[in-house]
Amino acid sequence: MEYLLVLFALVVVCGVLVVPAIRRRRAGQEMLRGHETAVDPVGAYGFVPAEQLDVRLPGPDPELLTAVEEARRTQDWKPAAELLARTDAATQSELRWQRVQTLAGAAAQELAESPGTGGMWLRHWRVVAPKDAGGAAVQAEFLVQQALRDPSSQDYRMILEEARTVCGEAALLAPGDPVPYIVRLGVERGLGASEAEFQSVWETVTSRAPHHMGAHLAALRYWSAKWHGSQEQADRFAQRAAASAPSGSLLPALPLFAVHDHLPDVVLSRDLYRGAVVSNAIEAARYAVAGAPSDHPVLPHVRHLLVWFLVQAERYPEAMDQLRAVDGHIGAVPWTYEQDPVAAYASFRALAVAGWERAGRKS
């Protein structure tokens, strides 16, 4: 994962001060300068202190966090297995996808902290219960995350090929479950599959879960200019999905993710965030949030990205509305793209509060 440096520039053109050039992934920290006297977001608004922000999830899932903590503390995989067994693949596929991702991420983080021994609970899970569909899905996602941590590794392709095999095992163990095929999308992206090969997997996903937001987010990355597509292809994919979205779907927010993925590294004017393309994507995402079920597992992902864009556009009251709904958990784009997700989120939160205060609003 790349981490961009901050580029400053103060340019005076015809006597007008242009906003400093900002690396977009570090924009919040630089925008915060000059607002240090803003009211304390924690004390005045009841937001969670920075040291207590949880980077593991985008929103609350107490059952999942209990399973993660138990695995880390005791290396017992059974609570995780039982949780996934209760998460129905047909009716809770969005939640199942997110839980598989989080469990795999927890194992990967443990292994990074303790090479050779970390995340041993996942290996025990697969050895003791090789026919457990949840364990196979988690292992497949774990392998994808491991490979993508270091694409330059000589083992990169070997790990992804193993992930593809485990995806096949997981699919056989849970017929009809879209999650193994959603994980497979990451495998094919990493291996540089052709459009035809990727489309074949994508059609399998959509035959099982045609409006799965998590699956669309995974597929969007393949079509991104950063991987195997282009801005035009990503936009077309996102707009097509949004246009076909049923009532209550989060898919109308997909274009906002496509916009974020293709913003320039250097932004010379804040007018970019008030232009028609970004404004339309923001409004579509706000529409999706307003119509989606309040317990939709992917809803916090959309809210977090809205916070980022709304602050950039200096639409602070609307940003505050989203912050009140998601504060506490920050394991989502754009914060996870940062070297220090907590600092990035806290900076944007402080900016929203400062803007709210300047407008004369109170808690």
Coordinates of C-alpha atoms in Angstrom, one line a residue:
M1 CA 0.0 0.0 0.0
E2 CA 1.4 3.3 -1.0
Y3 CA 1.6 6.3 1.4
L4 CA 1.7 9.7 -0.3
L5 CA 3.8 12.6 0.9
V6 CA 2.2 16.0 1.5
L7 CA 3.0 18.7 -1.1
F8 CA 2.5 22.3 -0.1
A9 CA 2.2 25.2 -2.5
L10 CA 0.9 28.7 -2.0
V11 CA 0.1 30.3 -5.3
V12 CA -1.1 33.9 -5.8
V13 CA -2.8 34.4 -9.1
C14 CA -4.2 37.8 -9.9
G15 CA -4.2 38.6 -6.2
V16 CA -6.3 35.5 -5.3
L17 CA -4.9 33.0 -2.8
V18 CA -5.2 29.5 -4.1
V19 CA -5.6 26.7 -1.6
P20 CA -2.4 24.8 -0.8
A21 CA -1.7 21.8 -3.0
I22 CA -2.6 18.8 -0.9
R23 CA -1.9 15.1 -1.3
R24 CA -5.4 13.8 -0.9
R25 CA -4.6 11.0 1.4
R26 CA -3.0 13.4 3.9
A27 CA -5.5 16.3 3.3
G28 CA -7.1 16.1 6.7
Q29 CA -4.0 16.7 8.7
E30 CA -3.0 19.7 6.6
M31 CA -6.5 21.2 6.5
L32 CA -6.5 21.1 10.3
R33 CA -3.8 23.7 10.6
G34 CA -5.3 27.0 11.7
H35 CA -8.2 25.3 13.5
E36 CA -6.4 24.1 16.6
T37 CA -8.7 26.3 18.8
A38 CA -11.8 24.4 17.7
V39 CA -14.0 23.0 20.4
D40 CA -12.9 19.6 21.7
P41 CA -14.8 17.0 19.7
V42 CA -14.7 14.6 22.5
G43 CA -15.7 16.8 25.4
A44 CA -18.3 19.0 23.7
Y45 CA -19.9 16.5 21.3
G46 CA -19.4 13.1 23.0
F47 CA -17.2 11.7 20.3
V48 CA -15.0 8.7 21.1
P49 CA -11.4 9.7 22.3
A50 CA -8.8 9.0 19.6
E51 CA -7.1 6.3 21.7
Q52 CA -10.3 4.4 21.9
L53 CA -11.2 4.4 18.1
D54 CA -11.5 0.9 16.8
V55 CA -9.7 0.3 13.5
R56 CA -10.9 -3.3 13.1
L57 CA -14.4 -2.6 11.8
P58 CA -16.2 0.2 10.1
G59 CA -19.2 -0.1 12.5
P60 CA -20.2 -2.1 15.5
D61 CA -20.5 -5.9 15.5
P62 CA -20.1 -6.9 19.2
E63 CA -20.4 -10.7 18.4
L64 CA -17.7 -10.5 15.8
L65 CA -15.4 -8.5 18.1
T66 CA -15.9 -11.0 20.9
A67 CA -14.9 -13.8 18.5
V68 CA -11.8 -11.9 17.3
E69 CA -10.7 -11.1 20.9
E70 CA -11.3 -14.6 22.0
A71 CA -9.2 -16.0 19.2
R72 CA -6.4 -13.6 19.9
R73 CA -6.5 -14.1 23.7
T74 CA -6.8 -17.9 23.8
Q75 CA -6.2 -19.1 20.2
D76 CA -9.7 -20.7 20.3
W77 CA -11.2 -20.7 16.8
K78 CA -14.6 -22.2 17.8
P79 CA -16.4 -18.9 18.7
A80 CA -15.5 -17.6 15.2
A81 CA -16.6 -20.8 13.6
E82 CA -19.9 -20.8 15.5
L83 CA -20.5 -17.1 14.6
L84 CA -20.1 -17.8 10.8
A85 CA -22.2 -20.9 11.1
R86 CA -25.0 -18.6 12.4
T87 CA -24.5 -16.0 9.7
D88 CA -26.7 -17.3 6.9
A89 CA -25.1 -17.2 3.5
A90 CA -28.5 -16.7 1.7
T91 CA -30.0 -14.0 3.9
Q92 CA -27.0 -12.4 5.5
S93 CA -24.4 -12.5 2.7
E94 CA -23.3 -8.9 3.2
L95 CA -22.7 -9.5 6.9
R96 CA -21.0 -12.9 6.2
W97 CA -18.6 -11.2 3.7
Q98 CA -17.7 -8.5 6.3
R99 CA -17.1 -11.0 9.1
V100 CA -14.9 -13.2 6.9
Q101 CA -12.9 -10.2 5.9
T102 CA -12.4 -9.1 9.6
L103 CA -11.5 -12.5 10.8
A104 CA -9.0 -12.9 8.0
G105 CA -7.6 -9.5 8.7
A106 CA -7.2 -10.3 12.4
A107 CA -5.2 -13.4 11.6
A108 CA -3.1 -11.5 9.2
Q109 CA -2.4 -8.8 11.7
E110 CA -1.4 -11.3 14.3
L111 CA 1.0 -13.0 11.9
A112 CA 2.5 -9.7 11.0
E113 CA 3.1 -9.0 14.7
S114 CA 4.4 -12.5 15.5
P115 CA 5.9 -14.1 12.3
G116 CA 5.6 -17.8 12.4
T117 CA 3.3 -18.0 15.4
G118 CA 0.7 -15.3 15.0
G119 CA -2.8 -16.3 13.9
M120 CA -2.2 -19.9 14.8
W121 CA -5.9 -20.3 15.6
L122 CA -6.8 -20.1 11.9
R123 CA -4.4 -22.9 11.1
H124 CA -5.9 -25.0 13.9
W125 CA -9.3 -24.3 12.6
R126 CA -8.5 -25.6 9.1
V127 CA -6.7 -28.6 10.5
V128 CA -9.3 -29.7 13.0
A129 CA -12.3 -28.8 10.9
P130 CA -11.3 -29.0 7.2
K131 CA -14.9 -29.3 6.1
D132 CA -16.0 -26.1 7.9
A133 CA -17.1 -23.7 5.1
G134 CA -16.5 -20.6 7.3
G135 CA -12.9 -21.7 8.0
A136 CA -12.2 -22.2 4.3
A137 CA -13.6 -18.8 3.4
V138 CA -11.5 -17.1 6.1
Q139 CA -8.4 -18.9 5.0
A140 CA -8.9 -17.9 1.4
E141 CA -9.4 -14.3 2.3
F142 CA -6.4 -14.5 4.7
L143 CA -4.2 -15.7 1.8
V144 CA -5.4 -12.9 -0.5
Q145 CA -4.6 -10.3 2.2
Q146 CA -1.2 -11.8 2.8
A147 CA -0.3 -11.8 -0.9
L148 CA -1.5 -8.2 -1.4
R149 CA 0.6 -7.0 1.5
D150 CA 3.7 -7.5 -0.6
P151 CA 3.1 -7.9 -4.3
S152 CA 6.8 -7.8 -4.9
S153 CA 7.3 -11.1 -3.0
Q154 CA 8.6 -14.1 -4.9
D155 CA 5.8 -16.0 -3.3
Y156 CA 3.0 -13.6 -4.4
R157 CA 1.6 -15.7 -7.2
M158 CA 2.0 -19.0 -5.3
I159 CA 0.0 -17.6 -2.4
L160 CA -2.8 -16.3 -4.7
E161 CA -2.9 -19.7 -6.5
E162 CA -3.3 -21.4 -3.1
A163 CA -6.1 -18.9 -2.3
R164 CA -7.8 -19.8 -5.5
T165 CA -7.8 -23.4 -4.6
V166 CA -9.1 -22.7 -1.1
C167 CA -11.9 -20.6 -2.6
G168 CA -12.9 -23.6 -4.6
E169 CA -13.0 -25.7 -1.4
A170 CA -15.1 -23.1 0.4
A171 CA -17.5 -22.9 -2.6
L172 CA -18.0 -26.7 -2.5
L173 CA -18.6 -26.7 1.2
A174 CA -21.2 -24.0 1.0
P175 CA -23.2 -24.2 -2.3
G176 CA -25.0 -21.0 -3.0
D177 CA -22.8 -18.9 -0.7
P178 CA -21.4 -15.9 -2.8
V179 CA -18.6 -15.1 -0.3
P180 CA -16.0 -17.6 -1.7
Y181 CA -16.5 -16.1 -5.2
I182 CA -16.3 -12.6 -3.8
V183 CA -12.9 -13.5 -2.3
R184 CA -12.0 -15.1 -5.7
L185 CA -12.5 -11.6 -7.2
G186 CA -9.5 -10.5 -5.2
V187 CA -7.5 -13.5 -6.3
E188 CA -8.2 -12.8 -10.0
R189 CA -7.4 -9.2 -9.6
G190 CA -4.1 -10.0 -8.0
L191 CA -3.2 -12.6 -10.6
G192 CA -4.0 -10.2 -13.5
A193 CA -6.9 -12.2 -14.9
S194 CA -8.2 -11.2 -18.3
E195 CA -11.5 -9.4 -18.5
A196 CA -13.2 -12.6 -19.7
E197 CA -11.8 -14.6 -16.8
F198 CA -12.8 -11.9 -14.3
Q199 CA -16.2 -11.5 -15.9
S200 CA -16.8 -15.3 -15.5
V201 CA -16.3 -15.1 -11.8
W202 CA -18.3 -11.9 -11.5
E203 CA -21.3 -13.6 -13.2
T204 CA -21.1 -16.4 -10.7
V205 CA -21.2 -13.8 -7.9
T206 CA -24.2 -11.9 -9.3
S207 CA -26.1 -15.2 -10.0
R208 CA -26.0 -15.7 -6.2
A209 CA -26.2 -12.1 -4.9
P210 CA -27.0 -9.6 -7.8
H211 CA -27.1 -6.5 -5.6
H212 CA -24.3 -7.3 -3.1
M213 CA -22.6 -4.0 -2.2
G214 CA -19.5 -5.7 -0.9
A215 CA -19.1 -7.7 -4.1
H216 CA -19.5 -4.6 -6.2
L217 CA -16.8 -2.8 -4.1
A218 CA -14.5 -5.8 -4.7
A219 CA -15.2 -5.8 -8.4
L220 CA -14.8 -2.1 -8.8
R221 CA -11.1 -2.4 -7.8
Y222 CA -10.4 -4.6 -10.8
W223 CA -11.9 -2.0 -13.2
S224 CA -9.9 0.8 -11.5
A225 CA -7.0 2.4 -13.4
K226 CA -4.8 1.4 -10.5
W227 CA -5.3 -2.3 -11.4
H228 CA -6.6 -3.6 -14.8
G229 CA -9.1 -1.0 -16.0
S230 CA -9.4 2.7 -16.4
Q231 CA -11.3 5.6 -14.9
E232 CA -13.9 5.3 -17.7
Q233 CA -14.4 1.6 -17.1
A234 CA -14.7 2.0 -13.3
D235 CA -17.2 4.9 -13.7
R236 CA -19.2 2.9 -16.2
F237 CA -19.3 -0.2 -13.9
A238 CA -20.4 2.0 -10.9
Q239 CA -23.0 3.9 -12.8
R240 CA -24.5 0.8 -14.3
A241 CA -24.8 -0.8 -10.9
A242 CA -26.3 2.3 -9.4
A243 CA -28.9 2.6 -12.1
S244 CA -30.1 -1.0 -11.6
A245 CA -30.2 -0.8 -7.8
P246 CA -33.4 -1.9 -6.2
S247 CA -35.1 0.2 -3.4
G248 CA -33.1 0.2 -0.2
S249 CA -29.8 -0.8 -1.9
L250 CA -26.5 0.9 -1.2
L251 CA -25.4 0.6 -4.8
P252 CA -26.2 4.2 -5.7
A253 CA -23.2 5.1 -3.5
L254 CA -20.8 3.0 -5.7
P255 CA -20.0 6.0 -8.0
L256 CA -18.6 7.9 -5.0
F257 CA -16.1 5.0 -4.4
A258 CA -15.2 5.2 -8.1
V259 CA -14.6 9.0 -7.9
H260 CA -12.4 8.5 -4.8
D261 CA -10.3 5.9 -6.5
H262 CA -9.5 8.2 -9.3
L263 CA -8.9 11.6 -7.7
P264 CA -5.6 13.2 -8.6
D265 CA -2.8 12.7 -6.1
V266 CA -2.3 16.5 -6.0
V267 CA -5.4 18.7 -5.6
L268 CA -4.7 22.3 -6.4
S269 CA -8.1 23.7 -5.7
R270 CA -10.9 22.8 -3.3
D271 CA -13.4 23.6 -6.0
L272 CA -12.8 20.0 -7.2
Y273 CA -15.0 18.8 -4.3
R274 CA -17.8 21.2 -5.2
G275 CA -17.8 20.4 -8.9
A276 CA -20.7 18.5 -10.6
V277 CA -19.0 15.1 -10.7
V278 CA -18.2 14.9 -7.0
S279 CA -21.4 16.7 -5.9
N280 CA -23.6 14.3 -7.9
A281 CA -21.7 11.3 -6.5
I282 CA -22.2 12.7 -2.9
E283 CA -25.9 13.2 -3.4
A284 CA -26.3 9.7 -4.8
A285 CA -24.5 8.3 -1.8
R286 CA -26.6 10.4 0.6
Y287 CA -29.7 9.1 -1.2
A288 CA -28.5 5.5 -0.7
V289 CA -27.8 6.1 3.0
A290 CA -31.2 7.6 3.6
G291 CA -33.0 4.6 2.0
A292 CA -30.9 1.7 3.2
P293 CA -31.8 -0.4 6.3
S294 CA -30.2 1.1 9.4
D295 CA -28.5 -2.2 10.2
H296 CA -27.0 -2.8 6.7
P297 CA -23.5 -4.1 7.4
V298 CA -21.9 -2.0 4.6
L299 CA -23.7 1.2 5.5
P300 CA -20.8 2.4 7.8
H301 CA -18.4 2.1 4.8
V302 CA -20.5 4.6 2.8
R303 CA -20.9 6.9 5.8
H304 CA -17.1 7.1 6.3
L305 CA -16.5 8.0 2.7
L306 CA -19.2 10.6 2.9
V307 CA -17.5 12.2 5.9
W308 CA -14.3 12.5 3.9
F309 CA -15.9 14.1 0.9
L310 CA -18.3 16.3 2.8
V311 CA -15.4 17.7 4.8
Q312 CA -13.4 18.3 1.7
A313 CA -16.4 20.1 0.2
E314 CA -16.7 22.1 3.5
R315 CA -20.3 20.8 4.0
Y316 CA -19.7 20.5 7.7
P317 CA -23.3 20.1 9.0
E318 CA -23.8 17.1 6.7
A319 CA -20.5 15.7 7.7
M320 CA -21.5 16.0 11.4
D321 CA -24.6 14.0 10.7
Q322 CA -22.5 11.1 9.3
L323 CA -20.0 11.4 12.1
R324 CA -22.6 11.0 14.7
A325 CA -23.7 7.8 13.1
V326 CA -20.3 6.1 12.7
D327 CA -18.0 7.6 15.3
G328 CA -16.1 4.9 17.3
H329 CA -15.2 2.5 14.5
I330 CA -13.0 3.6 11.7
G331 CA -11.9 0.4 9.8
A332 CA -13.1 1.7 6.4
V333 CA -11.9 3.6 3.3
P334 CA -10.5 6.2 3.3
W335 CA -8.9 6.0 6.8
T336 CA -7.5 2.5 6.1
Y337 CA -5.5 4.0 3.2
E338 CA -3.6 6.1 5.7
Q339 CA -0.4 5.1 7.5
D340 CA -2.1 6.3 10.7
P341 CA -5.9 5.8 10.3
V342 CA -6.7 7.2 13.7
A343 CA -4.9 10.5 13.1
A344 CA -6.5 10.9 9.7
Y345 CA -10.0 10.3 11.0
A346 CA -9.5 12.5 14.1
S347 CA -8.3 15.3 11.8
F348 CA -11.3 15.2 9.6
R349 CA -13.6 14.9 12.7
A350 CA -12.0 18.0 14.2
L351 CA -12.4 19.9 10.9
A352 CA -16.1 19.0 10.8
V353 CA -16.6 20.2 14.4
A354 CA -14.6 23.4 13.7
G355 CA -16.7 24.1 10.6
W356 CA -19.9 23.4 12.5
E357 CA -18.8 25.8 15.3
R358 CA -18.0 28.5 12.8
A359 CA -21.5 28.2 11.4
G360 CA -22.8 28.9 14.9
R361 CA -24.1 25.4 15.5
K362 CA -24.0 23.8 18.9
S363 CA -24.0 20.3 20.1

